CSV table of N, CA, C and O in Angstrom, one decimal:
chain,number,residue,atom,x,y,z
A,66,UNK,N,-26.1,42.4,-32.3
A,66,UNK,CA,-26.1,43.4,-31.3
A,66,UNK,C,-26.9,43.0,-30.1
A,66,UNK,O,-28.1,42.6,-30.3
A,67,UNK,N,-26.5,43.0,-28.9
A,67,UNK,CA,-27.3,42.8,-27.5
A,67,UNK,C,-28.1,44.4,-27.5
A,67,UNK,O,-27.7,45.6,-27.6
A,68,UNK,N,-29.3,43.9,-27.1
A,68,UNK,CA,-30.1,44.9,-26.4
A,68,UNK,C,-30.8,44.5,-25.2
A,68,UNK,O,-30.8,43.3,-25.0
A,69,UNK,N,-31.3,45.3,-24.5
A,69,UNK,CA,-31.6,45.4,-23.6
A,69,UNK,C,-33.1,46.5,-23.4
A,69,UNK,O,-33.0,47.7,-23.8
A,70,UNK,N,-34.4,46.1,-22.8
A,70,UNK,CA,-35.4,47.0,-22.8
A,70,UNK,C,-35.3,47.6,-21.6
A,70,UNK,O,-34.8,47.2,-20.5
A,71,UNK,N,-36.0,48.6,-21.9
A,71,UNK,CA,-36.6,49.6,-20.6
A,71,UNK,C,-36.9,49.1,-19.5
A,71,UNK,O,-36.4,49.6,-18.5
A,72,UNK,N,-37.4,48.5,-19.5
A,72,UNK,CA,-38.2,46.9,-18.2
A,72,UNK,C,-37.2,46.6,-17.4
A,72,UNK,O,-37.1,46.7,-16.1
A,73,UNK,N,-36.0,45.9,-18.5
A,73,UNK,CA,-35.2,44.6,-17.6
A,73,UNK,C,-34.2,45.9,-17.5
A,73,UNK,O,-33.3,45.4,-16.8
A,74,UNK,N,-33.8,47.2,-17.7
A,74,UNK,CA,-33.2,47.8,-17.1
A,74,UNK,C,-33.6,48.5,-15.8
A,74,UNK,O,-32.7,49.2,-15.3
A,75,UNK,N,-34.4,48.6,-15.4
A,75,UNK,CA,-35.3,49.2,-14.5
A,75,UNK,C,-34.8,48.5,-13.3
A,75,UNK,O,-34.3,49.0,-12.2
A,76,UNK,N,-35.3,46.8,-13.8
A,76,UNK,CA,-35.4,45.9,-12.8
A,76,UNK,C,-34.2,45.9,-12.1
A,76,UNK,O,-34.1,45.8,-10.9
A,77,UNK,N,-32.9,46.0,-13.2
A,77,UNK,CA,-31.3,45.9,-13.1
A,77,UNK,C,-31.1,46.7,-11.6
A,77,UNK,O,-31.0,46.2,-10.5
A,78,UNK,N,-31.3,48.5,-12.0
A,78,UNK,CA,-31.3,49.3,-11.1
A,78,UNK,C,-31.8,49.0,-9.9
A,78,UNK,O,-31.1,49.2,-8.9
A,79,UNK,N,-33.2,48.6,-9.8
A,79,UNK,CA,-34.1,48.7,-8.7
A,79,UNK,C,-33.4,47.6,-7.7
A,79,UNK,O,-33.9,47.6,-6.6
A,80,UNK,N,-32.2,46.4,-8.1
A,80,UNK,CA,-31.5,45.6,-7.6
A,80,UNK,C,-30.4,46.2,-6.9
A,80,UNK,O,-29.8,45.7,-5.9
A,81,UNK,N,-30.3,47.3,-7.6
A,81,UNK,CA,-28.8,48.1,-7.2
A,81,UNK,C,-27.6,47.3,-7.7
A,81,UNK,O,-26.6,47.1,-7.0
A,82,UNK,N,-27.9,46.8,-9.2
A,82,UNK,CA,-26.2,46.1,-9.7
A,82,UNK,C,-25.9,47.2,-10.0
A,82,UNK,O,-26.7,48.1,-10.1
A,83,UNK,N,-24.7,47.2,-10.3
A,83,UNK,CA,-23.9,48.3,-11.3
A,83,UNK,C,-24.0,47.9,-12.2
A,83,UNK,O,-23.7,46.8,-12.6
A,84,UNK,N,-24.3,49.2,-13.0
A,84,UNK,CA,-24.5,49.1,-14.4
A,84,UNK,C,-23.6,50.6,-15.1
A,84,UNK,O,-23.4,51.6,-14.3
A,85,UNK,N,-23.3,50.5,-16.1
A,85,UNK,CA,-22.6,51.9,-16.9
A,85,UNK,C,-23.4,52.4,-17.6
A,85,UNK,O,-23.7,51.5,-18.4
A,86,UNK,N,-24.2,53.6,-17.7
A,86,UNK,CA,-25.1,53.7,-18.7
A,86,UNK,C,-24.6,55.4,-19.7
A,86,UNK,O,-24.5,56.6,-19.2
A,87,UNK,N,-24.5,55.0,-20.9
A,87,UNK,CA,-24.3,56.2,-21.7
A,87,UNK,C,-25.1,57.0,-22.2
A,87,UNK,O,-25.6,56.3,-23.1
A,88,UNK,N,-25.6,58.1,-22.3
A,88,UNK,CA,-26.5,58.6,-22.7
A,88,UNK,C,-26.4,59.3,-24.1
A,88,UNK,O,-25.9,60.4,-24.1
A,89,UNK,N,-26.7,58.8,-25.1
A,89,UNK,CA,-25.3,59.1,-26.5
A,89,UNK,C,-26.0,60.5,-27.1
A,89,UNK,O,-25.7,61.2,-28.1
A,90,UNK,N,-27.4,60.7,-25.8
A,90,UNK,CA,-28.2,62.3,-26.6
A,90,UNK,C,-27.0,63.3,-26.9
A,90,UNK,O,-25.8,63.1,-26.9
A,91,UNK,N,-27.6,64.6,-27.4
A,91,UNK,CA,-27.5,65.7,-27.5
A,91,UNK,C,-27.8,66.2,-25.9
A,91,UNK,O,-28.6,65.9,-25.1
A,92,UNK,N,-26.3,67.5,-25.8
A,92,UNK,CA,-26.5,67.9,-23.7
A,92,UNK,C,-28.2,68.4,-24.1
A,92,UNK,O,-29.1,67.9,-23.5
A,93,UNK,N,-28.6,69.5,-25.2
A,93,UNK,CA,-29.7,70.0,-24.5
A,93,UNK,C,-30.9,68.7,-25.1
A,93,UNK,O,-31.7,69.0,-25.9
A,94,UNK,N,-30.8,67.8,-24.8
A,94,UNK,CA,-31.5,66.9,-25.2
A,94,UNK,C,-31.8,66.1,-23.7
A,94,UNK,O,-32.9,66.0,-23.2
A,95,UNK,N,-30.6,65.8,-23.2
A,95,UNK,CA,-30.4,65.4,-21.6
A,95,UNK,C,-30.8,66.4,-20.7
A,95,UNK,O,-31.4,66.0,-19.6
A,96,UNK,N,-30.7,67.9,-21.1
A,96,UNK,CA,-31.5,68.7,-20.3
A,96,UNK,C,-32.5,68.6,-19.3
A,96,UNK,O,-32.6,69.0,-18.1
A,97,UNK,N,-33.5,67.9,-20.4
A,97,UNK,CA,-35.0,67.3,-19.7
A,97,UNK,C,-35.3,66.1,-19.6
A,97,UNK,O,-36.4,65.6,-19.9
A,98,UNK,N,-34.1,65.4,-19.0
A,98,UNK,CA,-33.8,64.2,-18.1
A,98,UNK,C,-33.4,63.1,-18.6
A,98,UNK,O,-33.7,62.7,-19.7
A,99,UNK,N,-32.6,62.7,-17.8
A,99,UNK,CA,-31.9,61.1,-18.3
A,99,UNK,C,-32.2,59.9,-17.4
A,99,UNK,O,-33.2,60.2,-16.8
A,100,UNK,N,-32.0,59.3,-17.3
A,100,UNK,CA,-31.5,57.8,-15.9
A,100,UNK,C,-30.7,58.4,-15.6
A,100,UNK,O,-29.9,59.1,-16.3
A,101,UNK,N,-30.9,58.1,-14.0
A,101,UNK,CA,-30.5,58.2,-13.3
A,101,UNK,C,-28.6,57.9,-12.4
A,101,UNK,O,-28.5,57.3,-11.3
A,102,UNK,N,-27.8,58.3,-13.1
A,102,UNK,CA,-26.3,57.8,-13.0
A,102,UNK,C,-25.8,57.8,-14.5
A,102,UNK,O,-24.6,57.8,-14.9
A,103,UNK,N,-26.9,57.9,-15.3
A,103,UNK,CA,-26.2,58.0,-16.8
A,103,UNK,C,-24.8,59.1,-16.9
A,103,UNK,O,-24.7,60.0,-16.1
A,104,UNK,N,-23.9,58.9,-17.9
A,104,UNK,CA,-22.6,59.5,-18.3
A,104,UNK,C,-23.3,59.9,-19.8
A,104,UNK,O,-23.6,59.1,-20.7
A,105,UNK,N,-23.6,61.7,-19.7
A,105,UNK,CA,-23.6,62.3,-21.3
A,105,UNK,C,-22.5,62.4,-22.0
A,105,UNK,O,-21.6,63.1,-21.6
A,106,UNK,N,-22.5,61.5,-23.4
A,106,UNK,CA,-21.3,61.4,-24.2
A,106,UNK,C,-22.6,61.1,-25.5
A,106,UNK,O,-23.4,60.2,-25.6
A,107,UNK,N,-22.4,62.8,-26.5
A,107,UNK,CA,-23.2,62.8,-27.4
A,107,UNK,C,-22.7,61.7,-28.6
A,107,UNK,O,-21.5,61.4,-28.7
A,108,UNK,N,-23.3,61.3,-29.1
A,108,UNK,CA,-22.6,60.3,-30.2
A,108,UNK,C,-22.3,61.1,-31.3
A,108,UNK,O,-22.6,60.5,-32.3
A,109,UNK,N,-21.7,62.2,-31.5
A,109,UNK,CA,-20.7,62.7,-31.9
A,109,UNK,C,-19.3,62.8,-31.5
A,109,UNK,O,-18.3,62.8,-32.2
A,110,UNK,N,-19.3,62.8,-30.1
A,110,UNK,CA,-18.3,62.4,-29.7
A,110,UNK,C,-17.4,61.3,-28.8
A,110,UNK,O,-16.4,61.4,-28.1
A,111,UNK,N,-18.1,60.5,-29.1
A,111,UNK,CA,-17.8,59.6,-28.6
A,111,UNK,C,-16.4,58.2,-29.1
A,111,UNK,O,-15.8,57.3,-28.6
A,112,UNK,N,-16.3,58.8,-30.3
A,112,UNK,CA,-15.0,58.6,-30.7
A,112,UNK,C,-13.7,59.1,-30.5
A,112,UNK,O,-12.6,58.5,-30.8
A,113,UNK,N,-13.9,60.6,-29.6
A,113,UNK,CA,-13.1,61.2,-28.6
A,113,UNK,C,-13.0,61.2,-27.5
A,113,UNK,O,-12.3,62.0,-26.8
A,114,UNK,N,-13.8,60.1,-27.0
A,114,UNK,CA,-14.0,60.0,-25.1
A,114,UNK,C,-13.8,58.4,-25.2
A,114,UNK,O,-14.3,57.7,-24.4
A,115,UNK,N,-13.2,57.9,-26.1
A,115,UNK,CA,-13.4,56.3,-26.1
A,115,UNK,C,-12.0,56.2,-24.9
A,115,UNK,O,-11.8,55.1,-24.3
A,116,UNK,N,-11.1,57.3,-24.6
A,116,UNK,CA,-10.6,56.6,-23.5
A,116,UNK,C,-10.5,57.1,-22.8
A,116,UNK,O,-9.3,57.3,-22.3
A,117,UNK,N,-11.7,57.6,-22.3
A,117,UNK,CA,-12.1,57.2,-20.7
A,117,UNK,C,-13.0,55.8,-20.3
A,117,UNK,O,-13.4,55.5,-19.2
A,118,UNK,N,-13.4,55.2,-21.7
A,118,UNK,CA,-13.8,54.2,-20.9
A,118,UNK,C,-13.1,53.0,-20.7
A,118,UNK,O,-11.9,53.0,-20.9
A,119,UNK,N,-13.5,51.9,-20.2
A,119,UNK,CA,-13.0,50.5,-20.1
A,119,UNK,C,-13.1,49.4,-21.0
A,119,UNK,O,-14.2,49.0,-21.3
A,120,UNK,N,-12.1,49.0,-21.5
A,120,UNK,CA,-12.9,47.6,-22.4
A,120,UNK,C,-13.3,46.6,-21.7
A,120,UNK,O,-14.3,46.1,-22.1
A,121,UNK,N,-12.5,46.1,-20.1
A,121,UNK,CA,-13.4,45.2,-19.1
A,121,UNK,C,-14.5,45.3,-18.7
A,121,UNK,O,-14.9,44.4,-18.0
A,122,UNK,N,-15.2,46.4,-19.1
A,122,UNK,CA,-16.8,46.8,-18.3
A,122,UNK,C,-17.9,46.7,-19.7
A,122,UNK,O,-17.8,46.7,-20.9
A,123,UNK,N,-18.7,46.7,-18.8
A,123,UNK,CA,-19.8,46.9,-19.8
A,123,UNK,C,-20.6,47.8,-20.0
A,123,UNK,O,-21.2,48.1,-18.9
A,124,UNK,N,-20.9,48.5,-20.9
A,124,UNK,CA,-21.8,49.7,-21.3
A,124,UNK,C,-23.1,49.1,-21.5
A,124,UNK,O,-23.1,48.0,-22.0
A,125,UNK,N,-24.4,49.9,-21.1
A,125,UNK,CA,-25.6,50.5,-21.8
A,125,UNK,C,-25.8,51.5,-22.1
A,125,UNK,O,-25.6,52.4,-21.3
A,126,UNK,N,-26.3,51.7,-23.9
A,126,UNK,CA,-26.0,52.5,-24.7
A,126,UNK,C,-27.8,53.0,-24.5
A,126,UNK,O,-28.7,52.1,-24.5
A,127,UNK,N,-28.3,54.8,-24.3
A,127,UNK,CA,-29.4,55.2,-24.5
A,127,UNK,C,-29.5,56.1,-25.0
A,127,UNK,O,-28.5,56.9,-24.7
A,128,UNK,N,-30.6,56.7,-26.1
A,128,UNK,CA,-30.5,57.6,-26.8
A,128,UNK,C,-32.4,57.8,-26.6
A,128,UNK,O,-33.3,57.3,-25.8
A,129,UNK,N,-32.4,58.7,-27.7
A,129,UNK,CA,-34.2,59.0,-27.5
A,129,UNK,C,-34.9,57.9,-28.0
A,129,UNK,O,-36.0,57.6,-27.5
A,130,UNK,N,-34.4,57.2,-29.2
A,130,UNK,CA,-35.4,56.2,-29.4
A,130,UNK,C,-35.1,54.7,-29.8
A,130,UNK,O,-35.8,53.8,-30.2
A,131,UNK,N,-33.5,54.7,-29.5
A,131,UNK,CA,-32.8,53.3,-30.2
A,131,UNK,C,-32.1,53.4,-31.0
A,131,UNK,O,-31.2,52.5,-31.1
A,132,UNK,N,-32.1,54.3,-31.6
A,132,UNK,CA,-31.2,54.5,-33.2
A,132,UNK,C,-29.9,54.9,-33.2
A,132,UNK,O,-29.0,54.3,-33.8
A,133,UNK,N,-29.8,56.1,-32.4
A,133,UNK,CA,-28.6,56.2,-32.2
A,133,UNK,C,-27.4,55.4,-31.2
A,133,UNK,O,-26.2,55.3,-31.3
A,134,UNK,N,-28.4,55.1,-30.4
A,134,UNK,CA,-27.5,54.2,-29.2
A,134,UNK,C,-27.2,52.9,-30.1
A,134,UNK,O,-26.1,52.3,-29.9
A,135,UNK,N,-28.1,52.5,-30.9
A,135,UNK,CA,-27.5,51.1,-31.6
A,135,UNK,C,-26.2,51.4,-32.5
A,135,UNK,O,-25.3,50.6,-32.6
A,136,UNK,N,-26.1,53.0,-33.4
A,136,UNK,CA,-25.0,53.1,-34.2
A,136,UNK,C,-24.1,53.2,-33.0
A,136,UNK,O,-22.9,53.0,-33.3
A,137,UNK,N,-24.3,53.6,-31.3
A,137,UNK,CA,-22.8,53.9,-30.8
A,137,UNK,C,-22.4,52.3,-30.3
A,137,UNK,O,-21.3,51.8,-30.2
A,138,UNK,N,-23.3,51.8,-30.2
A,138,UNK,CA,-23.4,50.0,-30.0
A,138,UNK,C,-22.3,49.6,-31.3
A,138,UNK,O,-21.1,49.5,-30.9
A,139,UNK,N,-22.4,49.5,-32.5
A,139,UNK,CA,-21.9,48.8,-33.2
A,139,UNK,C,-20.6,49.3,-33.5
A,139,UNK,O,-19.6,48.7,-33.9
A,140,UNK,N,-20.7,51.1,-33.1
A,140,UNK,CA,-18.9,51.5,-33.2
A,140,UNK,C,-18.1,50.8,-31.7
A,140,UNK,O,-17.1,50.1,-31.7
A,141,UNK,N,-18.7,51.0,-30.8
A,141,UNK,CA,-18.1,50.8,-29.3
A,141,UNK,C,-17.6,49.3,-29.5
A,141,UNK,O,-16.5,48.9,-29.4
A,142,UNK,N,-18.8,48.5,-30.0
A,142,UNK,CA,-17.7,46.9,-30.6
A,142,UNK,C,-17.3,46.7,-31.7
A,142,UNK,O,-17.1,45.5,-31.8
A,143,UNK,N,-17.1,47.1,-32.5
A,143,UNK,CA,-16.2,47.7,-33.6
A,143,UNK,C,-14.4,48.1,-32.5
A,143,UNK,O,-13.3,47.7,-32.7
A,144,UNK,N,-14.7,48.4,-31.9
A,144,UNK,CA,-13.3,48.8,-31.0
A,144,UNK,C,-13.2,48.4,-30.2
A,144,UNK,O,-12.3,48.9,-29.4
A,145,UNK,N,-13.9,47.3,-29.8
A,145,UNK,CA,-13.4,46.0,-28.7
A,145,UNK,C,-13.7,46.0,-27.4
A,145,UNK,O,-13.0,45.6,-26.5
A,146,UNK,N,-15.1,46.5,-27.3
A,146,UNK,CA,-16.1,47.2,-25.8
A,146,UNK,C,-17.0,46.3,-26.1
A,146,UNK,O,-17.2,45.8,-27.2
A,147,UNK,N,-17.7,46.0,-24.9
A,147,UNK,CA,-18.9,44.9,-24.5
A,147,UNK,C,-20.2,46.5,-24.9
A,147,UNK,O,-20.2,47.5,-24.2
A,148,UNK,N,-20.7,46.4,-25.6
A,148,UNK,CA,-22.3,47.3,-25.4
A,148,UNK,C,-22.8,46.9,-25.5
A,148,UNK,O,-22.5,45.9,-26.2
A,149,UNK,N,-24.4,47.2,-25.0
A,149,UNK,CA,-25.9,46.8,-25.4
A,149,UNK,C,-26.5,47.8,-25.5
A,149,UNK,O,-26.3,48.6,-24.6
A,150,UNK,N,-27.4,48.2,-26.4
A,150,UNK,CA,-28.3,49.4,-26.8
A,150,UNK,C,-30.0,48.8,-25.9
A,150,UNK,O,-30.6,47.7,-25.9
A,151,UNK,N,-30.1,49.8,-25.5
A,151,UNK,CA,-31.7,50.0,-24.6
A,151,UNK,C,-32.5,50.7,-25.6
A,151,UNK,O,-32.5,51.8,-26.1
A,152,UNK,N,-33.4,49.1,-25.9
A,152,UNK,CA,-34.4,49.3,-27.1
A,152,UNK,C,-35.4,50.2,-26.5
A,152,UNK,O,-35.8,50.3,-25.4
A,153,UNK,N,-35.7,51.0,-27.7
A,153,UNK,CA,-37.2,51.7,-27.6
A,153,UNK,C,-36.3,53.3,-27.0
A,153,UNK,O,-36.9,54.4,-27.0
A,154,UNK,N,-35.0,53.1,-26.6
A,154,UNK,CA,-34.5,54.6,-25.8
A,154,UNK,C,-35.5,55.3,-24.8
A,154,UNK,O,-36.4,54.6,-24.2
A,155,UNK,N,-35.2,56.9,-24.6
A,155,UNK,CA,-35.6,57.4,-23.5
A,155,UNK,C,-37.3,57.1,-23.3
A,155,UNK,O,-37.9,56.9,-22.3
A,156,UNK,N,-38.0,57.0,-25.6
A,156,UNK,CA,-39.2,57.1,-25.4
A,156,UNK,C,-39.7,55.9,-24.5
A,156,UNK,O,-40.9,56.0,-24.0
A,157,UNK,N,-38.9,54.9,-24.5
A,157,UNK,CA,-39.9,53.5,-23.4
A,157,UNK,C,-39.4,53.4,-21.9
A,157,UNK,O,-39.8,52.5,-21.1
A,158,UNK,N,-38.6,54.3,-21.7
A,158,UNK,CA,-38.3,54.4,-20.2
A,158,UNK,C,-39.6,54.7,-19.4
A,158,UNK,O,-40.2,55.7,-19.9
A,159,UNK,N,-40.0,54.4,-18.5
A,159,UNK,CA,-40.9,54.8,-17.4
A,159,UNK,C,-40.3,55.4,-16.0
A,159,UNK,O,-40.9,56.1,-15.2
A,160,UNK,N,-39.2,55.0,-16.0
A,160,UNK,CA,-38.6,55.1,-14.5
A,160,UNK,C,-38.4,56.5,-14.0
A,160,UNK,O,-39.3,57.4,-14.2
A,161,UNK,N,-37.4,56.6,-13.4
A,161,UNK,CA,-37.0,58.0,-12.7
A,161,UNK,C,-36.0,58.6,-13.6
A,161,UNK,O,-35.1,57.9,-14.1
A,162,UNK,N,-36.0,60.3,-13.8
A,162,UNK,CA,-34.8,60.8,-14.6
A,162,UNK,C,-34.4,62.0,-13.6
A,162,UNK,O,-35.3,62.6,-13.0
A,163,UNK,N,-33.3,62.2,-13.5
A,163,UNK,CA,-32.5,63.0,-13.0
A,163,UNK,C,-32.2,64.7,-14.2
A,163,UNK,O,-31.4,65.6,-13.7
């Protein structure tokens, strides 16, 4: 599984690449903030929004602390999607949340 930390996604942003970022919380979890451009898709259901996404693109998978974003990591390639889970989740983000 590719991951990705808090840090080198920060840096990603502060570049202004495009990036896809999933937020696989719970909504009232997202409530009290996400990154910035994240898409809330609880990892409950994300086996029902699998098509709206792209298999040419690439996803970063974020949850509160890793755990869950790595199980939506291993289903998302399981079904033929590029992901990477953001180690450490929301708890090692420093950045800005919306």
């Amino acid at each position: 599984m590719k991951e990705i930390t808090a840090k080198e996604l920060q840096r990603f942003m502060e570049k202004d690449q495009t990036l896809t970022i999933i937020d696989v919380r719970e909504t009232a979890e997202v409530a009290d903030g996400k990154i910035p451009g994240a898409v809330n898709i609880p990892l409950g259901l994300l086996e029902f929004r699998m098509h709206d996404l792209d298999k040419s693109a690439e996803y970063i998978l974020v949850c509160r602390s890793g755990g869950r974003s790595a199980q939506a990591v291993r289903f998302l390639e399981n079904q033929g999607f590029d992901a990477i889970n953001m180690a450490g989740g929301m708890l090692a983000w420093e950045g800005k949340t919306e």
